[in-house]
Tab-separated table of N, CA and C in Angstrom:
chain	number	residue	atom	x	y	z
A	1	MET	N	71.943	49.482	48.711
A	1	MET	CA	72.242	48.478	49.672
A	1	MET	C	73.774	48.208	49.586
A	2	THR	N	74.224	47.978	50.713
A	2	THR	CA	75.677	47.938	51.054
A	2	THR	C	75.974	46.538	51.237
A	3	SER	N	77.131	45.909	50.814
A	3	SER	CA	77.592	44.604	51.131
A	3	SER	C	78.611	44.545	52.167
A	4	THR	N	78.596	43.635	53.011
A	4	THR	CA	79.591	43.586	54.085
A	4	THR	C	80.305	42.184	54.039
A	5	THR	N	81.562	42.212	53.865
A	5	THR	CA	82.239	40.974	53.745
A	5	THR	C	82.911	40.673	55.153
A	6	ASP	N	82.780	39.425	55.591
A	6	ASP	CA	83.456	38.926	56.897
A	6	ASP	C	84.837	38.655	56.433
A	7	LEU	N	85.834	39.404	56.891
A	7	LEU	CA	87.153	39.274	56.581
A	7	LEU	C	87.812	37.857	57.075
A	8	SER	N	87.148	37.181	57.981
A	8	SER	CA	87.699	36.006	58.519
A	8	SER	C	87.159	34.803	57.631
A	9	ALA	N	86.186	35.036	56.765
A	9	ALA	CA	85.733	34.014	55.659
A	9	ALA	C	86.595	33.962	54.452
A	10	PRO	N	87.103	32.916	54.084
A	10	PRO	CA	87.890	32.882	52.725
A	10	PRO	C	87.088	33.311	51.628
A	11	ALA	N	87.689	34.131	50.794
A	11	ALA	CA	87.003	34.597	49.637
A	11	ALA	C	86.582	33.604	48.571
A	12	ASP	N	87.171	32.397	48.709
A	12	ASP	CA	86.651	31.492	47.564
A	12	ASP	C	85.691	30.533	48.084
A	13	LEU	N	84.868	30.857	49.049
A	13	LEU	CA	83.824	29.990	49.607
A	13	LEU	C	82.669	30.014	48.485
A	14	SER	N	81.976	28.939	48.246
A	14	SER	CA	80.760	28.919	47.324
A	14	SER	C	79.672	29.451	48.141
A	15	PRO	N	78.603	29.732	47.394
A	15	PRO	CA	77.387	30.302	48.092
A	15	PRO	C	76.811	29.288	49.070
A	16	ALA	N	76.882	27.936	48.763
A	16	ALA	CA	76.422	26.967	49.689
A	16	ALA	C	77.190	26.880	50.907
A	17	ASP	N	78.537	27.106	50.705
A	17	ASP	CA	79.414	26.965	51.958
A	17	ASP	C	79.200	28.277	52.756
A	18	LEU	N	78.944	29.361	52.151
A	18	LEU	CA	78.678	30.654	52.883
A	18	LEU	C	77.396	30.520	53.652
A	19	LEU	N	76.344	29.836	53.029
A	19	LEU	CA	75.110	29.676	53.646
A	19	LEU	C	75.194	28.781	54.768
A	20	ARG	N	75.912	27.578	54.618
A	20	ARG	CA	76.195	26.688	55.678
A	20	ARG	C	76.849	27.321	56.890
A	21	ARG	N	77.867	28.160	56.560
A	21	ARG	CA	78.801	28.824	57.667
A	21	ARG	C	77.993	29.772	58.320
A	22	THR	N	77.041	30.520	57.655
A	22	THR	CA	76.316	31.463	58.293
A	22	THR	C	75.164	30.908	59.221
A	23	LEU	N	74.453	29.798	58.693
A	23	LEU	CA	73.400	29.209	59.472
A	23	LEU	C	73.925	28.355	60.689
A	24	ARG	N	75.146	28.048	60.763
A	24	ARG	CA	75.751	27.352	61.904
A	24	ARG	C	75.612	28.427	63.145
A	25	ARG	N	75.537	29.637	62.939
A	25	ARG	CA	75.410	30.598	64.013
A	25	ARG	C	73.844	30.781	64.369
A	26	HIS	N	73.013	30.184	63.623
A	26	HIS	CA	71.669	30.270	64.097
A	26	HIS	C	71.194	29.051	64.924
A	27	ALA	N	70.650	29.318	66.077
A	27	ALA	CA	70.099	28.256	66.970
A	27	ALA	C	68.751	27.867	66.500
A	28	ALA	N	68.658	26.524	66.443
A	28	ALA	CA	67.198	25.998	66.007
A	28	ALA	C	66.715	24.950	66.973
A	29	GLY	N	65.465	24.912	67.167
A	29	GLY	CA	64.835	23.853	67.911
A	29	GLY	C	64.981	22.553	67.238
A	30	VAL	N	65.112	21.447	68.000
A	30	VAL	CA	65.185	20.079	67.403
A	30	VAL	C	63.787	19.468	67.548
A	31	THR	N	63.452	18.790	66.326
A	31	THR	CA	62.256	17.993	66.215
A	31	THR	C	62.575	16.533	65.638
A	32	VAL	N	61.774	15.630	65.935
A	32	VAL	CA	61.856	14.368	65.047
A	32	VAL	C	60.448	14.229	64.331
A	33	LEU	N	60.588	14.106	63.062
A	33	LEU	CA	59.292	13.971	62.205
A	33	LEU	C	59.225	12.445	61.919
A	34	THR	N	57.929	11.939	62.005
A	34	THR	CA	57.565	10.678	61.713
A	34	THR	C	56.505	10.457	60.833
A	35	VAL	N	56.385	9.390	60.065
A	35	VAL	CA	55.319	9.093	59.166
A	35	VAL	C	55.125	7.533	59.224
A	36	PRO	N	53.870	7.243	58.799
A	36	PRO	CA	53.596	5.789	58.795
A	36	PRO	C	54.748	4.936	58.057
A	37	GLY	N	54.977	3.695	58.435
A	37	GLY	CA	56.016	2.894	57.806
A	37	GLY	C	56.560	1.920	58.818
A	38	PRO	N	57.108	2.314	59.861
A	38	PRO	CA	57.428	3.725	60.348
A	38	PRO	C	58.649	4.113	59.668
A	39	ALA	N	58.721	5.433	59.501
A	39	ALA	CA	59.883	6.191	59.047
A	39	ALA	C	59.950	7.491	59.736
A	40	GLY	N	61.194	7.983	59.972
A	40	GLY	CA	61.421	9.377	60.765
A	40	GLY	C	62.822	9.914	60.559
A	41	PHE	N	62.851	11.058	60.884
A	41	PHE	CA	64.260	11.773	60.820
A	41	PHE	C	64.181	12.980	61.757
A	42	THR	N	65.508	13.445	61.980
A	42	THR	CA	65.552	14.540	62.993
A	42	THR	C	65.593	15.818	61.993
A	43	ALA	N	64.902	16.954	62.416
A	43	ALA	CA	64.810	18.115	61.623
A	43	ALA	C	64.918	19.413	62.466
A	44	THR	N	65.588	20.421	61.998
A	44	THR	CA	65.735	21.649	62.751
A	44	THR	C	64.864	22.800	61.855
A	45	SER	N	64.323	22.349	60.700
A	45	SER	CA	63.547	23.162	59.879
A	45	SER	C	62.092	23.358	60.001
A	46	PHE	N	61.576	22.792	61.145
A	46	PHE	CA	60.190	22.771	61.465
A	46	PHE	C	59.832	24.273	61.856
A	47	THR	N	58.772	24.772	61.392
A	47	THR	CA	58.213	26.016	61.828
A	47	THR	C	56.657	26.231	61.637
A	48	SER	N	56.102	27.133	62.385
A	48	SER	CA	54.719	27.454	62.050
A	48	SER	C	54.543	28.301	60.919
A	49	VAL	N	53.404	28.083	60.252
A	49	VAL	CA	53.146	28.835	59.040
A	49	VAL	C	51.983	29.899	59.253
A	50	SER	N	50.895	29.269	59.825
A	50	SER	CA	49.706	30.183	60.015
A	50	SER	C	48.850	29.752	61.167
A	51	LEU	N	48.209	30.586	61.864
A	51	LEU	CA	47.292	30.173	62.854
A	51	LEU	C	45.903	29.844	62.350
A	52	GLU	N	45.534	30.622	61.329
A	52	GLU	CA	44.099	30.352	60.694
A	52	GLU	C	44.196	30.261	59.234
A	53	PRO	N	44.329	28.949	58.664
A	53	PRO	CA	44.182	27.730	59.315
A	53	PRO	C	45.371	27.422	60.066
A	54	SER	N	45.533	26.367	60.857
A	54	SER	CA	46.707	26.121	61.600
A	54	SER	C	47.566	25.227	60.789
A	55	LEU	N	48.577	25.808	60.265
A	55	LEU	CA	49.609	25.253	59.293
A	55	LEU	C	50.947	25.186	59.955
A	56	VAL	N	51.747	24.147	59.732
A	56	VAL	CA	53.149	24.000	60.036
A	56	VAL	C	53.850	23.604	58.808
A	57	SER	N	55.301	23.661	58.831
A	57	SER	CA	55.957	23.102	57.698
A	57	SER	C	57.345	22.686	58.242
A	58	PHE	N	57.926	22.049	57.280
A	58	PHE	CA	59.335	21.426	57.501
A	58	PHE	C	59.896	21.153	56.041
A	59	TYR	N	61.285	21.241	56.032
A	59	TYR	CA	61.962	20.837	54.839
A	59	TYR	C	62.754	19.487	55.074
A	60	LEU	N	63.065	18.778	54.018
A	60	LEU	CA	63.649	17.570	53.978
A	60	LEU	C	64.304	17.373	52.657
A	61	SER	N	65.708	16.992	52.720
A	61	SER	CA	66.509	16.831	51.517
A	61	SER	C	65.867	15.841	50.623
A	62	SER	N	65.800	16.265	49.341
A	62	SER	CA	65.155	15.307	48.278
A	62	SER	C	65.874	14.010	48.250
A	63	THR	N	66.979	13.939	48.663
A	63	THR	CA	67.797	12.548	48.673
A	63	THR	C	67.812	11.856	49.891
A	64	ALA	N	67.071	12.311	50.922
A	64	ALA	CA	67.101	11.663	52.222
A	64	ALA	C	66.386	10.253	52.061
A	65	SER	N	66.815	9.294	52.935
A	65	SER	CA	66.286	7.991	52.852
A	65	SER	C	64.834	8.027	53.241
A	66	THR	N	64.283	8.882	53.811
A	66	THR	CA	62.852	8.988	54.229
A	66	THR	C	62.026	9.776	53.233
A	67	ALA	N	62.644	10.378	52.161
A	67	ALA	CA	61.907	11.275	51.252
A	67	ALA	C	60.732	10.513	50.653
A	68	ALA	N	60.871	9.286	50.319
A	68	ALA	CA	59.843	8.567	49.507
A	68	ALA	C	58.664	8.356	50.530
A	69	ALA	N	58.880	7.926	51.691
A	69	ALA	CA	57.910	7.652	52.834
A	69	ALA	C	57.107	8.971	53.041
A	70	VAL	N	57.849	10.098	53.140
A	70	VAL	CA	57.163	11.470	53.478
A	70	VAL	C	56.381	11.874	52.282
A	71	LEU	N	56.707	11.676	51.026
A	71	LEU	CA	55.890	11.828	49.853
A	71	LEU	C	54.704	11.138	49.814
A	72	ALA	N	54.700	9.723	50.307
A	72	ALA	CA	53.660	8.974	50.314
A	72	ALA	C	52.575	9.091	51.443
A	73	ALA	N	53.134	9.823	52.532
A	73	ALA	CA	52.283	9.727	53.769
A	73	ALA	C	50.993	10.740	53.671
A	74	ASP	N	50.055	10.206	54.268
A	74	ASP	CA	48.862	11.197	54.235
A	74	ASP	C	48.714	11.769	55.835
A	75	ILE	N	49.704	11.694	56.602
A	75	ILE	CA	49.724	12.158	57.853
A	75	ILE	C	51.265	12.231	58.295
A	76	PHE	N	51.569	13.242	59.202
A	76	PHE	CA	52.939	13.176	59.741
A	76	PHE	C	52.813	13.715	61.342
A	77	ALA	N	53.751	13.284	62.052
A	77	ALA	CA	53.818	13.733	63.447
A	77	ALA	C	55.192	14.522	63.594
A	78	VAL	N	55.172	15.540	64.370
A	78	VAL	CA	56.309	16.314	64.640
A	78	VAL	C	56.445	16.308	66.210
A	79	HIS	N	57.563	15.893	66.601
A	79	HIS	CA	57.896	15.756	68.023
A	79	HIS	C	58.894	16.819	68.409
A	80	VAL	N	58.561	17.707	69.329
A	80	VAL	CA	59.410	18.594	69.785
A	80	VAL	C	60.237	18.105	71.078
A	81	LEU	N	61.563	17.987	70.762
A	81	LEU	CA	62.525	17.417	71.791
A	81	LEU	C	62.968	18.303	72.802
A	82	GLY	N	63.071	17.722	74.059
A	82	GLY	CA	63.511	18.421	75.199
A	82	GLY	C	64.961	18.180	75.343
A	83	GLU	N	65.778	18.823	76.233
A	83	GLU	CA	67.115	18.944	76.452
A	83	GLU	C	67.695	17.463	76.831
A	84	ASP	N	66.885	16.562	77.267
A	84	ASP	CA	67.343	15.373	77.541
A	84	ASP	C	67.115	14.240	76.474
A	85	HIS	N	66.740	14.749	75.186
A	85	HIS	CA	66.638	13.874	74.008
A	85	HIS	C	67.562	13.906	73.110
A	86	ARG	N	68.921	14.231	73.430
A	86	ARG	CA	70.050	14.421	72.582
A	86	ARG	C	70.341	12.943	71.745
A	87	GLU	N	70.354	11.935	72.548
A	87	GLU	CA	70.420	10.611	71.771
A	87	GLU	C	69.415	10.298	71.012
A	88	LEU	N	67.993	10.664	71.178
A	88	LEU	CA	67.064	10.446	70.224
A	88	LEU	C	67.159	11.118	69.051
A	89	ALA	N	67.639	12.495	69.114
A	89	ALA	CA	67.811	13.292	67.981
A	89	ALA	C	69.024	12.761	67.217
A	90	GLU	N	70.114	12.385	67.833
A	90	GLU	CA	71.189	11.675	66.968
A	90	GLU	C	70.703	10.314	66.391
A	91	ARG	N	70.069	9.500	66.994
A	91	ARG	CA	69.563	8.326	66.358
A	91	ARG	C	68.772	8.470	65.059
A	92	PHE	N	67.846	9.691	65.160
A	92	PHE	CA	66.934	9.816	63.989
A	92	PHE	C	67.760	10.582	62.916
A	93	ALA	N	68.994	11.144	63.284
A	93	ALA	CA	69.783	11.890	62.270
A	93	ALA	C	70.729	10.873	61.552
A	94	ARG	N	70.939	9.654	61.957
A	94	ARG	CA	71.716	8.639	61.343
A	94	ARG	C	71.026	8.029	60.245
A	95	SER	N	71.796	7.796	59.100
A	95	SER	CA	71.266	7.012	57.917
A	95	SER	C	71.852	5.497	58.068
A	96	GLY	N	71.116	4.742	57.508
A	96	GLY	CA	71.500	3.302	57.501
A	96	GLY	C	71.198	2.489	58.666
A	97	THR	N	70.428	2.992	59.625
A	97	THR	CA	70.065	2.305	60.870
A	97	THR	C	68.562	2.325	61.043
A	98	ASP	N	68.077	1.170	61.845
A	98	ASP	CA	66.619	1.318	62.209
A	98	ASP	C	66.503	2.277	63.258
A	99	ARG	N	66.054	3.407	62.943
A	99	ARG	CA	65.880	4.580	63.822
A	99	ARG	C	64.845	4.349	64.975
A	100	PHE	N	63.989	3.272	64.728
A	100	PHE	CA	62.936	3.063	65.582
A	100	PHE	C	63.399	1.904	66.804
A	101	ALA	N	64.429	1.205	66.379
A	101	ALA	CA	65.089	0.185	67.334
A	101	ALA	C	65.493	0.977	68.649
A	102	GLY	N	64.801	0.266	69.708
A	102	GLY	CA	65.149	1.019	71.144
A	102	GLY	C	64.330	2.276	71.483
A	103	THR	N	63.567	2.654	70.478
A	103	THR	CA	62.716	3.839	70.646
A	103	THR	C	61.451	3.550	71.132
A	104	GLY	N	60.986	4.173	72.229
A	104	GLY	CA	59.513	3.886	72.610
A	104	GLY	C	58.601	4.710	71.922
A	105	TRP	N	57.560	4.083	71.203
A	105	TRP	CA	56.612	4.792	70.543
A	105	TRP	C	55.377	3.902	70.392
A	106	SER	N	54.271	4.548	69.982
A	106	SER	CA	53.016	3.824	69.775
A	106	SER	C	52.419	4.331	68.515
A	107	PRO	N	51.598	3.550	67.864
A	107	PRO	CA	50.967	3.968	66.622
A	107	PRO	C	49.723	4.994	66.959
A	108	GLY	N	49.782	5.950	66.277
A	108	GLY	CA	48.770	7.128	66.424
A	108	GLY	C	47.633	6.953	65.257
A	109	PRO	N	46.909	7.999	65.052
A	109	PRO	CA	46.028	8.024	63.881
A	109	PRO	C	46.624	7.642	62.566
A	110	ARG	N	45.971	6.730	61.787
A	110	ARG	CA	46.454	6.210	60.531
A	110	ARG	C	47.862	5.773	60.662
A	111	GLY	N	48.253	5.195	61.656
A	111	GLY	CA	49.683	4.409	61.882
A	111	GLY	C	50.839	5.461	62.048
A	112	VAL	N	50.673	6.669	62.085
A	112	VAL	CA	51.764	7.621	62.339
A	112	VAL	C	52.550	7.299	63.687
A	113	PRO	N	53.743	7.083	63.802
A	113	PRO	CA	54.427	6.854	65.031
A	113	PRO	C	54.306	8.028	65.864
A	114	LEU	N	54.001	7.892	67.181
A	114	LEU	CA	54.003	8.797	68.246
A	114	LEU	C	55.039	8.538	69.320
A	115	LEU	N	56.168	9.291	69.376
A	115	LEU	CA	57.281	9.008	70.274
A	115	LEU	C	56.892	9.224	71.758
A	116	ASP	N	57.317	8.217	72.619
A	116	ASP	CA	56.991	8.402	74.016
A	116	ASP	C	57.973	9.487	74.672
A	117	GLY	N	57.361	10.113	75.617
A	117	GLY	CA	58.120	10.991	76.553
A	117	GLY	C	58.551	12.330	76.029
A	118	VAL	N	58.021	12.719	74.909
A	118	VAL	CA	58.552	14.118	74.387
A	118	VAL	C	57.728	15.208	75.002
A	119	PRO	N	58.323	16.474	75.106
A	119	PRO	CA	57.571	17.577	75.767
A	119	PRO	C	56.328	17.871	74.965
A	120	ALA	N	56.421	17.908	73.628
A	120	ALA	CA	55.280	18.223	72.925
A	120	ALA	C	55.235	17.443	71.492
A	121	TRP	N	54.109	17.215	70.987
A	121	TRP	CA	54.026	16.635	69.624
A	121	TRP	C	52.704	17.208	68.951
A	122	LEU	N	52.687	17.098	67.539
A	122	LEU	CA	51.419	17.252	66.938
A	122	LEU	C	51.427	16.475	65.726
A	123	THR	N	50.140	16.173	65.255
A	123	THR	CA	50.036	15.431	63.974
A	123	THR	C	49.401	16.472	62.951
A	124	ALA	N	49.746	16.064	61.760
A	124	ALA	CA	49.291	17.108	60.723
A	124	ALA	C	48.967	16.341	59.359
A	125	ARG	N	48.117	16.855	58.536
A	125	ARG	CA	47.797	16.309	57.215
A	125	ARG	C	48.527	17.241	56.171
A	126	PRO	N	49.230	16.601	55.396
A	126	PRO	CA	49.913	17.303	54.369
A	126	PRO	C	49.098	18.098	53.353
A	127	VAL	N	49.197	19.349	53.120
A	127	VAL	CA	48.391	20.063	52.203
A	127	VAL	C	49.228	20.573	51.061
A	128	LEU	N	50.604	20.629	51.169
A	128	LEU	CA	51.455	21.111	50.139
A	128	LEU	C	52.779	20.335	50.131
A	129	ARG	N	53.168	19.830	49.134
A	129	ARG	CA	54.458	19.339	49.075
A	129	ARG	C	55.142	19.928	47.699
A	130	GLN	N	56.257	20.588	47.842
A	130	GLN	CA	56.856	21.362	46.806
A	130	GLN	C	58.374	21.246	46.719
A	131	GLU	N	58.993	20.932	45.680
A	131	GLU	CA	60.499	20.958	45.533
A	131	GLU	C	60.874	22.403	45.525
A	132	VAL	N	61.889	22.546	46.379
A	132	VAL	CA	62.432	23.937	46.515
A	132	VAL	C	63.953	23.659	46.504
A	133	GLY	N	64.675	23.906	45.446
A	133	GLY	CA	66.169	23.717	45.357
A	133	GLY	C	66.348	22.183	45.601
A	134	ASP	N	67.179	21.830	46.351
A	134	ASP	CA	67.506	20.333	46.593
A	134	ASP	C	66.688	19.766	47.776
A	135	HIS	N	65.602	20.427	48.115
A	135	HIS	CA	64.904	20.119	49.260
A	135	HIS	C	63.382	19.936	48.955
A	136	LEU	N	62.737	19.256	49.838
A	136	LEU	CA	61.172	19.037	49.676
A	136	LEU	C	60.509	20.024	50.791
A	137	LEU	N	59.626	20.751	50.455
A	137	LEU	CA	58.890	21.621	51.426
A	137	LEU	C	57.570	20.780	51.688
A	138	VAL	N	57.268	20.549	52.968
A	138	VAL	CA	56.067	19.952	53.331
A	138	VAL	C	55.325	21.029	54.246
A	139	VAL	N	54.063	21.255	53.837
A	139	VAL	CA	53.223	22.098	54.682
A	139	VAL	C	52.042	21.234	55.078
A	140	GLY	N	51.675	21.364	56.380
A	140	GLY	CA	50.569	20.378	56.901
A	140	GLY	C	49.593	21.197	57.846
A	141	GLU	N	48.325	20.695	57.782
A	141	GLU	CA	47.400	21.194	58.572
A	141	GLU	C	47.265	20.559	59.911
A	142	VAL	N	47.385	21.295	60.987
A	142	VAL	CA	47.371	20.533	62.365
A	142	VAL	C	46.155	19.977	62.685
A	143	LEU	N	46.208	18.597	62.989
A	143	LEU	CA	45.058	17.798	63.377
A	143	LEU	C	44.944	17.733	64.805
A	144	ASP	N	45.968	17.358	65.582
A	144	ASP	CA	45.996	17.021	67.071
A	144	ASP	C	47.219	17.425	67.667
A	145	ALA	N	47.288	17.431	69.060
A	145	ALA	CA	48.643	17.781	69.586
A	145	ALA	C	48.505	17.205	71.103
A	146	GLY	N	49.759	17.135	71.699
A	146	GLY	CA	49.890	16.511	73.067
A	146	GLY	C	51.306	16.695	73.494
A	147	GLY	N	51.566	15.992	74.616
A	147	GLY	CA	52.953	15.980	75.144
A	147	GLY	C	53.008	15.742	76.534
A	148	ASP	N	54.301	15.526	77.032
A	148	ASP	CA	54.301	15.119	78.424
A	148	ASP	C	54.861	16.339	79.385
A	149	GLY	N	55.031	17.490	78.912
A	149	GLY	CA	55.377	18.452	79.818
A	149	GLY	C	56.103	19.675	79.208
A	150	GLU	N	56.800	20.479	80.134
A	150	GLU	CA	57.572	21.564	79.652
A	150	GLU	C	58.959	21.568	79.933
A	151	ALA	N	59.677	20.465	79.508
A	151	ALA	CA	61.160	20.293	79.605
A	151	ALA	C	61.745	21.582	78.812
A	152	PRO	N	62.836	22.091	79.248
A	152	PRO	CA	63.643	23.001	78.302
A	152	PRO	C	63.913	22.305	76.975
A	153	PRO	N	63.934	23.100	75.987
A	153	PRO	CA	64.128	22.613	74.537
A	153	PRO	C	65.492	22.095	74.222
A	154	LEU	N	65.622	21.098	73.276
A	154	LEU	CA	66.859	20.811	72.749
A	154	LEU	C	67.085	21.600	71.573
A	155	LEU	N	68.276	22.321	71.597
A	155	LEU	CA	68.676	23.158	70.409
A	155	LEU	C	69.812	22.587	69.629
A	156	HIS	N	69.819	23.088	68.466
A	156	HIS	CA	71.068	22.749	67.626
A	156	HIS	C	71.743	24.065	67.215
A	157	HIS	N	73.050	24.121	67.499
A	157	HIS	CA	73.897	25.326	67.143
A	157	HIS	C	75.303	25.021	66.866
A	158	SER	N	75.818	25.463	65.764
A	158	SER	CA	77.135	25.308	65.481
A	158	SER	C	77.708	23.907	65.539
A	159	GLY	N	76.756	22.969	64.934
A	159	GLY	CA	76.937	21.503	64.815
A	159	GLY	C	76.810	20.733	66.126
A	160	CYS	N	76.334	21.428	67.008
A	160	CYS	CA	76.321	20.637	68.529
A	160	CYS	C	74.832	20.867	68.966
A	161	PHE	N	74.432	19.877	69.931
A	161	PHE	CA	73.099	20.056	70.604
A	161	PHE	C	73.455	20.679	71.888
A	162	GLY	N	72.408	21.404	72.328
A	162	GLY	CA	72.433	22.027	73.661
A	162	GLY	C	71.056	22.415	74.141
A	163	SER	N	70.927	23.295	75.117
A	163	SER	CA	69.727	23.669	75.673
A	163	SER	C	69.682	25.081	75.981
A	164	PHE	N	68.511	25.609	76.337
A	164	PHE	CA	68.292	27.016	76.668
A	164	PHE	C	67.608	27.047	77.984
A	165	ARG	N	68.136	28.148	78.730
A	165	ARG	CA	67.693	28.658	79.951
A	165	ARG	C	67.280	29.997	79.953
A	166	PRO	N	66.109	30.463	80.291
A	166	PRO	CA	65.776	31.931	80.234
A	166	PRO	C	66.576	32.764	81.234
A	167	HIS	N	67.007	33.919	80.928
A	167	HIS	CA	67.735	34.850	81.850
A	167	HIS	C	66.857	35.154	83.014
C-alpha cells in the first residue's frame, strides 16, 4: 500500500484535522432528525443500512444538546430537505435556541415531530444505539414514510449549503 501526501496540507495537522479537511470535499445530503419532546437537529450523516429489514442510521455527537432525547426516544423521524430548506437546516443546526419556534410541524406517531413541507420523511424505531468514538450511532427500522414532492436536494459541501441539478 502506498501513501500519498497532499503537499498543500500542513504536515502538522492532527488526524482529526486531516479527517475534517478531507470530508469537507464530500457532498452530503442534509436532513433534520426529530424525536418526541420535541427535539431535533440537522444531520448529514444519515444513510440507508439495509433493505431487508429496512434499516437506516445516523450519527450524533455524544455531547450534542439533543443526545439525551435521542437516547430516550422510542421513535425518530428523518426529514430529507430540499434546496429551499437552507434556513430550516441552519435553524436546527444552532445550539441554544428553540429550533421548533417558527417551524411548521405536527405530532406524528408516539409524538414524533413531523416537519411540514419537506420533500421526504420517514419514521423509524431504534434497534441499535452504540457509542462510536465521540459519537452515538443510531440504527432504526423504518416504520412509515411520506413527503410533499421531488424538490432538488439540499446538500452540504465545504461548509456551505447548495443544491444539485442532474447533467
